[in-house]
Amino acid sequence: MIRPDSMITYQDIDLKLGIKSSFPNVRSALAMAILLWMVSNSPGELEYSVQDGSNIILNNELSKKIISRTSNCKTVSIDTDVLLKIINSNPIFTSQMESLIVAFELIWKLARVEFLDSNKPYSAERTGNVRYAKKLVYTINIDIINTLISTNQDLYLVVLLYWAGLDIANIEEAYLDPSFKNAEMHLIELLTFLSEDAVFKLVDGDKEILFNLDSVYRKLLSGHHSIDINGDKEPKGSLRILKSLLRDGLNSFLNYSDNKVSIGINKELVLNSYQKRVSCYLQLSSKHVNTGQHNVVTSTHANLASCIDDAICRQRIFFGAPGTGKSYSLNEEAKSLVSNENDQIERVTFHPDYTYANFVGSYKPIMKQNKLEGLDQDTKKVISVLLDETKTTQEKYNDLVETFQNNNDLTRLPALLGLYFDDDFITIKQDGTQAAKNNSVERNHGRALRKYVQLLSEESYKEKITYEYVPGPFMRILVKALQNPDKPYVLIVEEINRANVSAVFGDVFQLLDRNNDGESEYSITTTADMRAYLQRELGHYKDINTIKIPSNMFIWATMNSADQGVYPMDTAFKRRWDFSYYGLDDEEDKLSLAAIKPRFTLGESAELISWNGLRKAINDELSTDTYNVNEDKLMGPFFLSEGALKDNTSFKEAFKNKVLMYLFDDVVKQKRRSFFKCENSNRYSSICSAFDREGIKIFPNGVINSKWLQEDEPVTSEDGEIRVTEV
């Protein structure tokens, strides 16, 4: 019997996120690759070029085929000499190999590009202006494109020639034809679909962001007018191709101008539903086969770990004053990294009593579930009757007859009772008549087997306390990362400095040293209980005697050194983390109008005040020499939530309960009399009462007369425009 071969598994491909090759006219190159396939009878691979000095040109065989095909085009007239000249100046002949790879292999997955001389490395064209003969090995995406162009080959031939840059007779008239415009639109839509799982990288300040088009769609649909895709450093790799394709109009939903993308006119509604389909597609496009021994990756693009090795910090601490948006930003970046897969994120909050056992894992008492739970009703009934000490064996038999009759298993009942009891009882047959010798044979079988089985007792069905190894969040996320090396996993530690981190991390501290690949430089030896757990979760094929943090596991944390009761971090611990500082006003452009617009009245004054203006006024006063408060004790723009800003009453209550309490207890504890201008300023209740009457007049003159409360506050939005609130 002939069986299929085992499936082929493929190695991860290089996403070439760091190359510098440009590709200025990507639409023309796409058109030419499709056009050459059209005139060549749908080949699997196509040797399209030959060497011509330091250049490459179309080979003779293809020259004849394309001339023959275009000469039969009835829509437009074509000068063949001009046609061949345009073809030989097309980017598939003039661009560097690596640019072609990024466009054709990594963006649209249209074809693999190879040198005819297989001994040449892909980097052979980086230096000098020499180009070497190449071939295209097409993918099934060309067949998908063909399902569109085959509906009207002459029409799409004209579209492709136009994209390729031919200045052919009557092309302007053809372009004005609605059928031409519709054909071009459908081709752009199809190319948009094929580019959705491409990965790009940009530099944002001191960090690198990996994103795809879905990331762009989600950001725009969340309310941002436009987003910058250029980054803070020179674009490289696929990002260059992205800018080129957007410039050429090859995405049906996005506009592109001055390195910024926005949603196309009248496209928001259709993009909203399309983005959901894209997200679902991306989730389904990474395929794994669980063989019971290891996971087999069946998608050449599934291994995301390979494309994030050098891009994102493995250990990172977000720090800043309260309300600066640390947790929100961390959460958004984590969701972006794992493509909104919640099972790839583990979250824990440190506190003074948090221990190594909580964080990594330990043996703990566990309440064993009652064995009756999960059993079907018939089984529960049988067990309860067997364990009922108030009934005779005959009564138990009578109670259970109907159950065993219904299951057509009546002859098993005497054997079951024989296992437990020695006294005699009368039995019946399935038809209800008395059984011969009362099933003594079956009853004796049960009694004979009694010494070989553990009989149930009332005690065995009680809930019991037992001890089991219970993994902590670190061990849980570590196991997930080891089980799925192609996916990123993030352990989020909130308030990391509210616990003694040296004690909590323990020997795990050794794992925080990462090598260039993102894996722990050194391993630690596992304990016996750890090994039992790891063997159960990972199987016998993994080395469980030692562990390292894999490159696809990230540990990100938040901290605020101004909080009360925090523990200091030693230098050795800090050295193993990258710190991202969130300044007081860094994220204020993300505030809603409710926080920016002067709309609240406090005390008896009719003056309108904004939350953001009052916050800045208080921060400025606290920063003066009189109070000299450190920045990490000041208030960020999100110190009050959106819910606190919904109306005047909510704002006043939140301000008293959060802002005044924070100032009273933490910030001006030693200088309450000078900061709060009211009687009994050492009493929080007195300050709240004064605030209800006087509003901001309870604060020093520096707050009352602050520039932030005297005029509307201009705010710079994400699109770079100045937004001024109205009173």
XYZ file of C-alpha atoms in Angstrom:
727
model
C 0.000 0.000 0.000
C 1.467 3.358 -1.056
C 1.267 6.116 1.559
C 2.056 9.816 1.349
C 5.478 11.037 2.410
C 5.884 12.952 5.641
C 5.192 16.643 5.257
C 8.084 18.985 4.613
C 9.014 21.449 7.349
C 10.769 24.624 6.347
C 13.378 26.743 8.038
C 12.601 30.313 9.026
C 13.286 32.833 6.297
C 15.389 35.945 6.757
C 13.051 38.959 6.856
C 15.941 41.234 5.761
C 14.771 44.048 8.017
C 18.192 45.688 8.010
C 19.202 45.926 4.332
C 19.498 49.355 2.712
C 18.583 48.574 -0.900
C 15.949 50.893 -2.366
C 13.130 50.020 -4.744
C 11.650 53.260 -6.105
C 9.148 51.854 -8.623
C 7.769 48.680 -7.135
C 4.504 48.799 -9.112
C 6.428 48.631 -12.371
C 8.390 45.597 -11.172
C 5.248 43.766 -10.072
C 3.592 44.443 -13.396
C 6.600 43.088 -15.302
C 6.823 39.902 -13.227
C 3.117 39.223 -13.863
C 3.380 40.169 -17.537
C 6.298 37.825 -18.228
C 4.396 34.977 -16.563
C 1.313 35.723 -18.706
C 3.195 35.442 -22.012
C 5.139 32.300 -20.956
C 2.300 29.776 -20.572
C 2.161 29.844 -16.772
C 5.606 28.440 -15.890
C 6.668 27.209 -12.443
C 9.938 29.082 -12.809
C 11.171 31.512 -15.415
C 14.723 32.352 -16.477
C 13.965 35.818 -17.716
C 17.339 37.529 -18.103
C 20.768 37.170 -19.681
C 24.038 38.965 -19.032
C 24.804 42.036 -21.158
C 28.083 43.456 -19.894
C 27.507 44.758 -16.385
C 23.741 44.764 -16.974
C 21.083 42.127 -17.577
C 18.394 42.229 -20.272
C 15.387 40.190 -21.343
C 16.406 36.979 -23.081
C 15.560 36.430 -26.749
C 12.918 33.788 -26.177
C 10.885 36.019 -23.881
C 11.420 39.024 -26.170
C 9.718 37.136 -28.992
C 6.880 35.973 -26.781
C 6.086 39.391 -25.385
C 6.238 41.036 -28.824
C 3.916 38.378 -30.190
C 1.438 38.757 -27.358
C 1.324 42.555 -27.348
C 1.103 42.820 -31.122
C -2.256 41.045 -30.926
C -3.600 43.529 -28.424
C -6.602 45.268 -29.983
C -7.036 47.908 -27.284
C -3.881 49.946 -27.908
C -1.075 50.116 -30.445
C 2.454 49.398 -29.231
C 5.884 50.287 -30.589
C 7.895 47.085 -30.005
C 11.275 48.839 -29.935
C 10.044 51.169 -27.216
C 8.479 48.206 -25.445
C 11.766 46.279 -25.222
C 13.651 49.386 -24.127
C 11.168 49.977 -21.318
C 11.304 46.318 -20.271
C 15.095 46.278 -20.015
C 15.019 49.370 -17.803
C 12.434 47.778 -15.488
C 13.450 47.328 -11.819
C 13.518 43.533 -12.165
C 16.578 44.104 -14.365
C 18.109 47.158 -12.679
C 17.437 46.699 -8.945
C 19.671 44.829 -6.530
C 18.891 41.228 -5.751
C 18.005 41.875 -2.099
C 15.434 44.518 -2.991
C 13.761 42.064 -5.349
C 13.767 39.436 -2.621
C 12.076 41.758 -0.124
C 9.395 42.801 -2.620
C 8.629 39.507 -4.328
C 9.305 37.072 -1.489
C 8.524 38.944 1.721
C 5.836 41.479 0.764
C 3.687 39.767 -1.872
C 5.146 36.223 -1.841
C 4.803 36.252 -5.604
C 8.049 34.491 -6.467
C 11.442 33.457 -5.155
C 14.260 35.326 -6.888
C 17.472 33.421 -7.644
C 20.706 33.991 -9.550
C 21.159 31.681 -12.533
C 24.626 31.096 -11.090
C 23.618 29.359 -7.855
C 27.108 29.869 -6.378
C 26.628 33.630 -6.110
C 25.569 34.918 -2.671
C 22.495 37.153 -2.504
C 24.746 40.018 -1.428
C 26.754 39.870 -4.687
C 25.143 43.043 -6.069
C 25.614 45.227 -2.978
C 28.839 46.797 -4.237
C 29.438 48.152 -7.737
C 26.814 48.529 -10.427
C 26.990 45.003 -11.833
C 23.757 43.029 -12.161
C 23.696 39.260 -12.675
C 21.222 37.105 -14.596
C 18.260 35.944 -12.514
C 15.184 33.754 -12.576
C 11.795 33.851 -10.874
C 10.391 30.765 -9.121
C 6.689 31.586 -8.882
C 4.346 30.805 -5.988
C 0.638 30.033 -6.060
C -0.001 33.750 -5.544
C 0.555 34.179 -9.277
C -2.280 31.681 -9.810
C -4.476 33.771 -7.526
C -3.652 36.859 -9.584
C -4.342 34.877 -12.748
C -7.909 34.153 -11.600
C -8.440 37.910 -11.890
C -6.546 38.753 -15.069
C -7.959 35.739 -16.918
C -11.417 37.363 -16.766
C -10.261 39.856 -19.410
C -6.673 39.279 -20.482
C -6.560 42.071 -23.064
C -7.789 44.622 -20.544
C -5.339 43.537 -17.846
C -2.538 43.432 -20.398
C -3.082 47.156 -20.942
C -3.147 47.777 -17.164
C 0.140 45.921 -16.711
C 1.786 47.720 -19.642
C 0.644 51.029 -18.189
C 2.058 50.119 -14.773
C 5.298 49.057 -16.414
C 5.694 52.623 -17.700
C 5.014 52.292 -21.423
C 4.090 55.530 -23.146
C 1.887 53.785 -25.682
C -0.577 55.261 -28.125
C -4.135 55.714 -26.850
C -3.128 54.870 -23.278
C -4.698 58.050 -21.926
C -7.987 57.204 -23.608
C -7.794 53.667 -22.242
C -7.106 54.981 -18.754
C -10.235 57.114 -18.851
C -12.326 54.072 -19.697
C -14.310 52.956 -16.618
C -13.512 49.303 -17.329
C -9.786 50.096 -17.206
C -10.187 51.925 -13.883
C -12.206 49.043 -12.421
C -9.656 46.491 -13.572
C -6.828 48.496 -12.016
C -8.796 48.854 -8.771
C -9.414 45.082 -8.570
C -5.741 44.333 -9.150
C -4.739 46.780 -6.405
C -7.241 45.167 -4.029
C -5.803 41.732 -4.738
C -2.232 42.907 -4.192
C -3.367 44.480 -0.912
C -4.707 41.127 0.255
C -1.452 39.364 -0.630
C 0.683 41.834 1.337
C -1.110 41.596 4.681
C 1.304 39.275 6.514
C 4.444 41.244 5.582
C 6.542 42.460 8.541
C 8.178 45.904 8.769
C 10.478 47.625 11.231
C 10.965 51.265 12.179
C 13.003 53.038 14.848
C 11.039 55.043 17.437
C 13.460 56.997 19.620
C 15.667 54.393 21.267
C 13.459 51.408 20.503
C 12.576 49.435 17.403
C 8.993 48.610 16.480
C 8.004 45.589 14.408
C 4.639 46.026 12.753
C 2.466 44.892 9.886
C -0.315 46.578 7.933
C -2.820 45.337 10.489
C -0.929 47.423 13.073
C -1.407 50.452 10.826
C -5.119 49.777 10.310
C -5.776 49.327 14.039
C -3.968 52.542 14.929
C -5.898 54.556 12.356
C -9.242 53.020 13.301
C -8.621 53.867 16.972
C -9.100 57.550 16.133
C -5.719 58.763 14.901
C -5.949 60.896 11.776
C -2.558 59.813 10.455
C 0.483 57.899 11.635
C 4.152 58.210 10.818
C 5.762 55.114 9.288
C 9.170 56.628 8.599
C 10.618 56.386 12.095
C 13.486 58.343 13.611
C 16.280 56.720 11.626
C 16.901 55.785 8.010
C 14.278 53.233 6.847
C 15.646 49.829 5.939
C 14.516 46.549 4.427
C 10.813 45.970 3.901
C 9.966 49.429 5.292
C 11.511 50.954 2.167
C 9.334 48.727 -0.002
C 6.272 49.660 2.062
C 6.872 53.352 1.436
C 7.324 52.648 -2.266
C 4.158 50.573 -2.586
C 2.120 53.180 -0.711
C 3.573 55.906 -2.903
C 2.543 53.850 -5.946
C -1.009 53.481 -4.589
C -0.817 49.698 -4.109
C -2.915 49.610 -0.947
C -6.626 50.065 -1.512
C -7.343 51.522 1.918
C -4.498 53.919 2.659
C -3.357 57.336 1.499
C 0.327 58.237 1.784
C 1.980 61.631 1.972
C 5.139 62.959 3.599
C 5.922 59.664 5.372
C 2.451 59.522 6.930
C -0.466 57.246 6.150
C -4.149 57.957 6.602
C -7.387 56.215 5.708
C -8.515 56.778 2.117
C -11.576 58.894 1.419
C -14.810 57.035 2.251
C -12.811 53.957 3.248
C -13.237 53.975 7.036
C -16.340 51.783 7.238
C -15.080 49.154 4.806
C -11.637 49.178 6.461
C -13.211 48.599 9.858
C -14.681 45.249 8.800
C -11.714 44.384 6.572
C -9.275 44.823 9.473
C -11.179 42.224 11.497
C -10.803 39.753 8.624
C -7.104 40.548 8.357
C -6.639 39.931 12.081
C -8.423 36.586 11.829
C -6.340 35.613 8.788
C -3.083 36.418 10.587
C -4.132 34.297 13.536
C -4.922 31.342 11.281
C -1.890 31.679 9.009
C 0.540 30.383 11.657
C 0.061 26.607 11.674
C 1.473 24.041 14.070
C 1.041 20.305 14.236
C 1.104 18.807 17.729
C 2.610 15.358 17.286
C 2.685 14.545 20.986
C 6.461 14.900 20.918
C 7.135 18.321 19.510
C 5.503 21.067 17.542
C 6.107 21.065 13.798
C 6.049 24.487 12.155
C 4.372 24.241 8.764
C 4.475 27.886 7.748
C 7.705 29.424 6.525
C 6.633 32.775 7.925
C 5.328 31.469 11.241
C 8.496 31.919 13.235
C 8.117 35.450 14.538
C 10.948 34.941 17.021
C 13.436 35.071 14.161
C 12.260 38.522 13.126
C 12.288 40.046 16.621
C 15.649 38.818 17.863
C 17.417 42.125 17.324
C 14.450 44.438 17.484
C 12.766 44.539 20.875
C 14.195 44.639 24.388
C 13.764 41.351 26.238
C 13.865 42.916 29.712
C 12.438 46.378 30.025
C 11.214 48.608 32.843
C 8.765 51.445 32.153
C 9.174 54.104 34.834
C 7.955 57.601 35.562
C 5.669 59.637 37.779
C 2.168 58.358 38.594
C -0.340 58.923 35.812
C 2.166 59.151 32.937
C 0.696 56.182 31.079
C 3.373 53.584 31.854
C 1.028 50.630 32.286
C -1.114 51.610 29.318
C 1.865 51.958 26.995
C 3.373 48.698 28.197
C 0.084 46.905 27.671
C -0.378 48.330 24.163
C 3.152 47.387 23.133
C 2.724 43.897 24.559
C -0.564 43.406 22.693
C 1.058 44.632 19.504
C 3.976 42.234 19.960
C 1.722 39.192 20.439
C -0.912 40.343 17.902
C -3.596 40.629 20.601
C -3.288 36.968 21.616
C -4.147 37.178 25.323
C -2.840 33.697 26.107
C 0.646 34.914 25.184
C 0.673 37.471 28.013
C 0.978 36.702 31.744
C 0.502 39.548 34.225
C 1.495 39.789 37.872
C 1.632 42.641 40.401
C 4.440 42.631 42.948
C 3.778 43.585 46.587
C 5.815 43.513 49.815
C 4.778 39.944 50.681
C 5.443 38.545 47.205
C 8.025 35.728 47.226
C 10.097 33.466 44.999
C 7.551 30.702 45.602
C 4.782 32.969 44.246
C 6.839 34.076 41.250
C 8.566 30.861 40.145
C 6.596 28.116 41.869
C 6.635 25.729 44.813
C 4.813 22.883 46.479
C 1.552 24.141 47.910
C -1.451 22.586 49.635
C -4.214 21.846 47.124
C -7.785 20.873 47.871
C -8.427 17.691 45.896
C -11.758 17.718 44.117
C -14.458 15.343 45.278
C -14.219 12.222 43.107
C -17.955 12.327 42.498
C -17.602 15.582 40.591
C -17.677 14.986 36.867
C -19.324 11.555 37.064
C -22.611 10.882 35.286
C -25.819 10.658 37.313
C -26.177 6.849 37.101
C -22.649 6.324 38.423
C -23.212 8.812 41.239
C -26.399 6.972 42.209
C -24.689 3.563 42.219
C -21.834 4.792 44.422
C -24.137 6.539 46.863
C -26.219 3.343 47.253
C -23.112 1.178 47.732
C -21.845 3.504 50.475
C -25.205 3.806 52.264
C -24.669 1.986 55.577
C -28.371 2.158 56.549
C -29.438 -0.329 53.866
C -29.093 -4.096 53.623
C -27.494 -5.702 50.589
C -30.945 -6.797 49.384
C -32.228 -3.238 49.632
C -29.213 -1.987 47.711
C -29.836 -4.590 45.030
C -33.489 -3.556 44.780
C -32.545 0.123 44.518
C -30.051 -0.531 41.715
C -31.986 -3.052 39.640
C -33.731 -0.483 37.487
C -30.512 1.373 36.712
C -28.710 -1.784 35.566
C -31.788 -3.036 33.681
C -31.954 0.222 31.721
C -28.293 -0.180 30.790
C -28.897 -3.824 29.803
C -26.202 -4.825 32.292
C -28.180 -6.563 35.047
C -25.864 -9.594 35.303
C -23.018 -7.272 36.420
C -24.912 -6.079 39.497
C -24.463 -9.297 41.571
C -20.712 -9.242 40.832
C -20.504 -5.620 41.963
C -22.374 -6.318 45.211
C -20.263 -9.427 45.740
C -17.159 -7.241 45.762
C -18.494 -5.357 48.776
C -20.832 -7.591 50.768
C -20.992 -11.203 52.016
C -24.686 -11.621 52.870
C -27.092 -13.297 50.450
C -29.721 -11.513 48.365
C -32.350 -12.528 45.864
C -31.717 -11.560 42.205
C -33.856 -11.365 39.058
C -33.334 -11.788 35.359
C -33.709 -9.050 32.740
C -37.370 -10.006 32.221
C -38.102 -9.608 35.948
C -38.363 -13.303 36.891
C -36.169 -14.726 39.650
C -32.690 -15.780 38.536
C -31.543 -19.358 38.962
C -29.432 -19.762 42.112
C -29.636 -15.973 42.526
C -26.607 -15.369 40.270
C -24.330 -17.090 42.790
C -21.604 -17.535 40.151
C -21.347 -13.777 39.428
C -21.621 -13.009 43.153
C -18.745 -15.362 43.954
C -16.656 -13.836 41.142
C -16.990 -10.486 42.838
C -16.014 -11.892 46.242
C -12.957 -13.637 44.735
C -11.719 -10.406 43.162
C -12.136 -8.371 46.358
C -8.533 -8.804 47.527
C -7.167 -7.506 44.232
C -8.998 -4.173 44.083
C -9.232 -1.090 46.268
C -12.819 -0.750 47.289
C -14.528 2.624 47.531
C -15.324 4.055 50.896
C -17.076 7.153 52.146
C -13.654 8.513 53.078
C -12.346 8.197 49.506
C -15.007 10.606 48.252
C -14.320 13.398 50.676
C -12.379 16.489 49.573
C -8.790 16.223 50.733
C -5.804 18.489 51.046
C -2.748 17.291 49.145
C 0.526 18.888 48.080
C 1.386 19.600 44.462
C 3.913 21.729 42.617
C 2.109 24.930 41.598
C 3.966 26.963 38.941
C 4.154 30.729 39.314
C 3.718 33.223 36.453
C 7.404 33.040 35.526
C 7.346 29.251 35.126
C 3.986 29.257 33.327
C 5.086 31.757 30.668
C 8.483 30.040 30.377
C 6.823 26.721 29.569
C 4.550 28.339 26.980
C 7.547 29.993 25.326
C 9.437 26.683 25.227
C 6.411 24.861 23.824
C 5.917 27.459 21.063
C 9.338 28.847 20.070
C 7.852 30.637 17.068
C 5.599 32.920 19.152
C 6.524 35.814 21.467
C 5.420 35.591 25.105
C 5.394 38.508 27.550
C 5.520 38.401 31.337
C 4.290 41.769 32.635
C 5.307 42.720 36.169
C 3.389 45.675 37.538
C 4.998 47.672 40.385
C 8.202 45.634 40.247
C 9.889 47.643 43.000
C 7.125 47.104 45.553
C 8.682 43.705 46.334
C 12.228 42.737 47.223
C 13.262 41.790 43.683
C 16.502 40.098 44.773
C 14.498 37.692 46.905
C 11.636 37.272 44.428
C 13.876 36.473 41.443
C 16.318 34.382 43.465
C 18.408 32.146 41.176
C 16.301 33.312 38.199
C 18.447 36.449 38.406
C 21.160 34.372 36.671
C 18.896 33.962 33.624
C 18.490 37.688 33.041
C 21.824 37.920 31.230
C 20.866 37.495 27.562
C 23.185 36.769 24.636
C 22.973 38.359 21.179
C 20.229 35.910 20.182
C 18.043 36.937 23.129
C 18.527 33.661 25.034
C 19.876 33.423 28.580
C 23.665 33.450 28.557
C 23.772 31.091 31.541
C 21.454 28.352 32.747
C 20.299 27.379 36.230
C 19.781 23.868 37.590
C 16.172 22.880 38.175
C 14.907 21.415 41.422
C 13.233 18.012 41.577
C 9.764 19.525 41.762
C 10.504 21.802 38.805
C 11.758 18.840 36.766
C 8.590 16.861 37.423
C 6.471 19.790 36.282
C 8.619 20.515 33.207
C 8.635 16.873 32.188
C 4.863 16.759 32.445
C 4.482 19.910 30.333
C 7.333 19.544 27.827
C 7.733 15.773 27.510
C 10.869 13.659 27.640
C 12.480 15.137 24.529
C 13.463 18.366 26.346
C 16.451 18.759 28.654
C 14.793 19.626 31.951
C 17.822 19.397 34.237
C 18.661 23.020 33.473
C 16.622 25.919 32.104
C 17.282 29.134 30.210
C 14.949 31.938 29.239
C 14.334 31.484 25.494
C 14.630 34.352 23.033
C 10.859 34.530 22.512
C 10.161 35.301 26.181
C 9.993 38.941 27.259
C 9.838 40.327 30.802
C 8.485 43.874 30.938
C 7.733 45.794 34.124
C 6.516 49.116 35.499
C 7.864 50.999 38.492
C 7.588 54.324 40.262
C 10.343 55.057 42.743
C 8.192 57.720 44.456
C 5.635 55.250 45.811
C 5.655 54.607 49.514
C 6.956 51.248 50.679
C 9.077 50.521 47.616
C 12.277 48.497 47.781
C 15.583 49.737 46.350
C 17.043 47.843 43.392
C 20.717 47.003 43.424
C 22.927 48.025 40.523
C 23.514 44.458 39.350
C 19.777 43.922 38.955
C 19.214 47.240 37.162
C 22.072 46.539 34.754
C 20.134 43.664 33.230
C 17.164 45.820 32.199
C 16.499 48.511 29.633
C 14.713 51.489 31.178
C 12.060 53.487 29.300
C 11.312 56.796 31.011
C 7.868 58.383 30.730
C 8.069 62.124 31.308
C 5.364 64.123 33.002
C 3.847 65.504 29.814
C 5.091 63.008 27.212
C 1.702 61.423 26.599
C -0.593 64.415 27.112
C -1.333 64.596 23.381
C -3.388 61.429 23.939
C -5.713 63.136 26.421
C -9.336 63.550 25.437
C -11.023 66.924 25.146
C -12.659 66.260 28.520
C -9.227 66.557 30.138
C -7.976 69.504 28.076
C -10.967 71.751 27.643
C -11.688 74.198 30.517
C -15.093 72.982 31.705
C -15.044 72.486 35.488
C -16.054 75.031 38.138
C -14.597 74.644 41.623
C -15.878 76.259 44.817
C -17.876 79.458 44.408
C -15.872 80.652 41.397
C -17.439 80.628 37.931
C -14.036 80.331 36.251
C -13.738 77.285 34.008
C -10.762 75.068 34.702
C -9.337 72.067 32.847
C -7.874 69.020 34.545
C -4.683 69.160 32.493
C -4.184 72.865 33.189
C -4.708 72.453 36.946
C -2.372 69.438 37.004
C 0.396 71.423 35.293
C -0.111 74.405 37.586
C 0.226 72.205 40.686
C 3.283 70.427 39.233
C 4.985 73.752 38.496
C 4.398 75.004 42.036
C 5.676 71.778 43.576
C 8.843 72.091 41.463
C 9.749 75.513 42.884
C 12.482 75.967 45.476
C 9.827 76.349 48.160
C 8.757 72.695 47.865
C 11.494 71.161 45.689
C 9.479 68.006 45.002
C 11.171 65.393 42.810
C 9.644 64.833 39.389
C 8.711 61.236 40.170
C 6.254 62.518 42.801
C 4.443 64.885 40.436
C 1.285 63.983 38.524
C 1.053 62.701 34.972
C -1.860 63.466 32.627
C -3.634 60.183 33.405
C -3.503 60.525 37.186
C -7.281 60.931 36.936
C -9.187 58.498 34.734
C -11.644 59.427 32.008
C -14.506 58.421 34.298
C -13.504 61.174 36.722
C -13.898 63.794 33.974
C -17.410 63.012 32.809
C -19.037 65.876 34.743
C -18.333 68.529 37.370
C -19.466 66.431 40.333
C -17.368 63.427 39.320
C -14.329 65.637 38.837
C -14.610 67.314 42.246
C -15.053 64.011 44.066
C -12.159 62.376 42.214
C -9.961 65.410 42.790
C -10.578 65.301 46.528
C -10.267 61.539 46.887
C -7.222 61.089 44.661
C -5.347 64.351 44.080
C -5.804 66.018 47.454
C -5.246 62.719 49.274
C -2.058 62.106 47.276
C -0.755 65.625 47.929
C -1.686 65.455 51.620
C -0.226 61.993 52.341
C 2.732 61.730 49.978
C 3.871 64.944 48.347
C 3.679 67.871 50.813
C 3.481 65.887 53.992
C 6.096 68.076 55.680
C 4.842 71.372 54.209
C 1.072 71.124 54.399
C 0.694 74.455 56.200
C 2.416 76.391 53.416
C 0.818 74.507 50.534
C -2.812 74.372 51.703
C -4.217 77.831 52.548
C -6.943 76.922 55.013
C -7.496 76.468 58.724
C -6.318 73.204 60.221
C -4.323 72.344 57.103
C -2.929 69.307 58.908
C -6.379 67.739 58.700
C -7.414 66.167 55.429
C -11.106 66.720 56.208
C -10.499 70.460 56.673
C -8.728 70.687 53.322
C -11.606 68.912 51.562
C -14.155 71.232 53.150
C -12.103 74.280 52.154
C -11.810 72.926 48.614
C -15.606 72.583 48.373
C -15.946 76.281 49.334
C -12.871 77.904 47.802
C -11.833 75.638 44.915
C -8.283 76.315 43.738
C -7.905 79.190 46.199
C -6.760 76.647 48.786
C -3.501 76.359 46.794
C -0.539 78.780 46.768
C -0.614 81.871 44.506
C 1.705 80.117 42.072
C -1.102 77.697 41.276
C -3.901 80.267 41.232
C -2.001 82.636 38.918
C -0.419 79.910 36.786
C -0.276 80.480 33.031
C -1.939 77.085 32.592
C -5.126 78.425 34.205
C -5.155 81.844 32.537
C -5.665 80.864 28.906
C -6.663 77.994 26.719
C -3.951 75.450 26.395
C -2.625 74.538 22.937
C -2.082 70.838 22.459
C -0.039 69.177 19.754
C -1.925 66.238 18.288
C -0.348 63.149 16.747
C -0.723 64.546 13.230
C 1.529 67.458 14.202
C -1.176 70.125 14.161
C -1.759 72.545 17.044
C -5.172 72.036 18.596
C -6.553 74.849 20.788
C -9.465 74.150 23.092
C -12.448 76.436 23.234
C -13.997 77.868 26.383
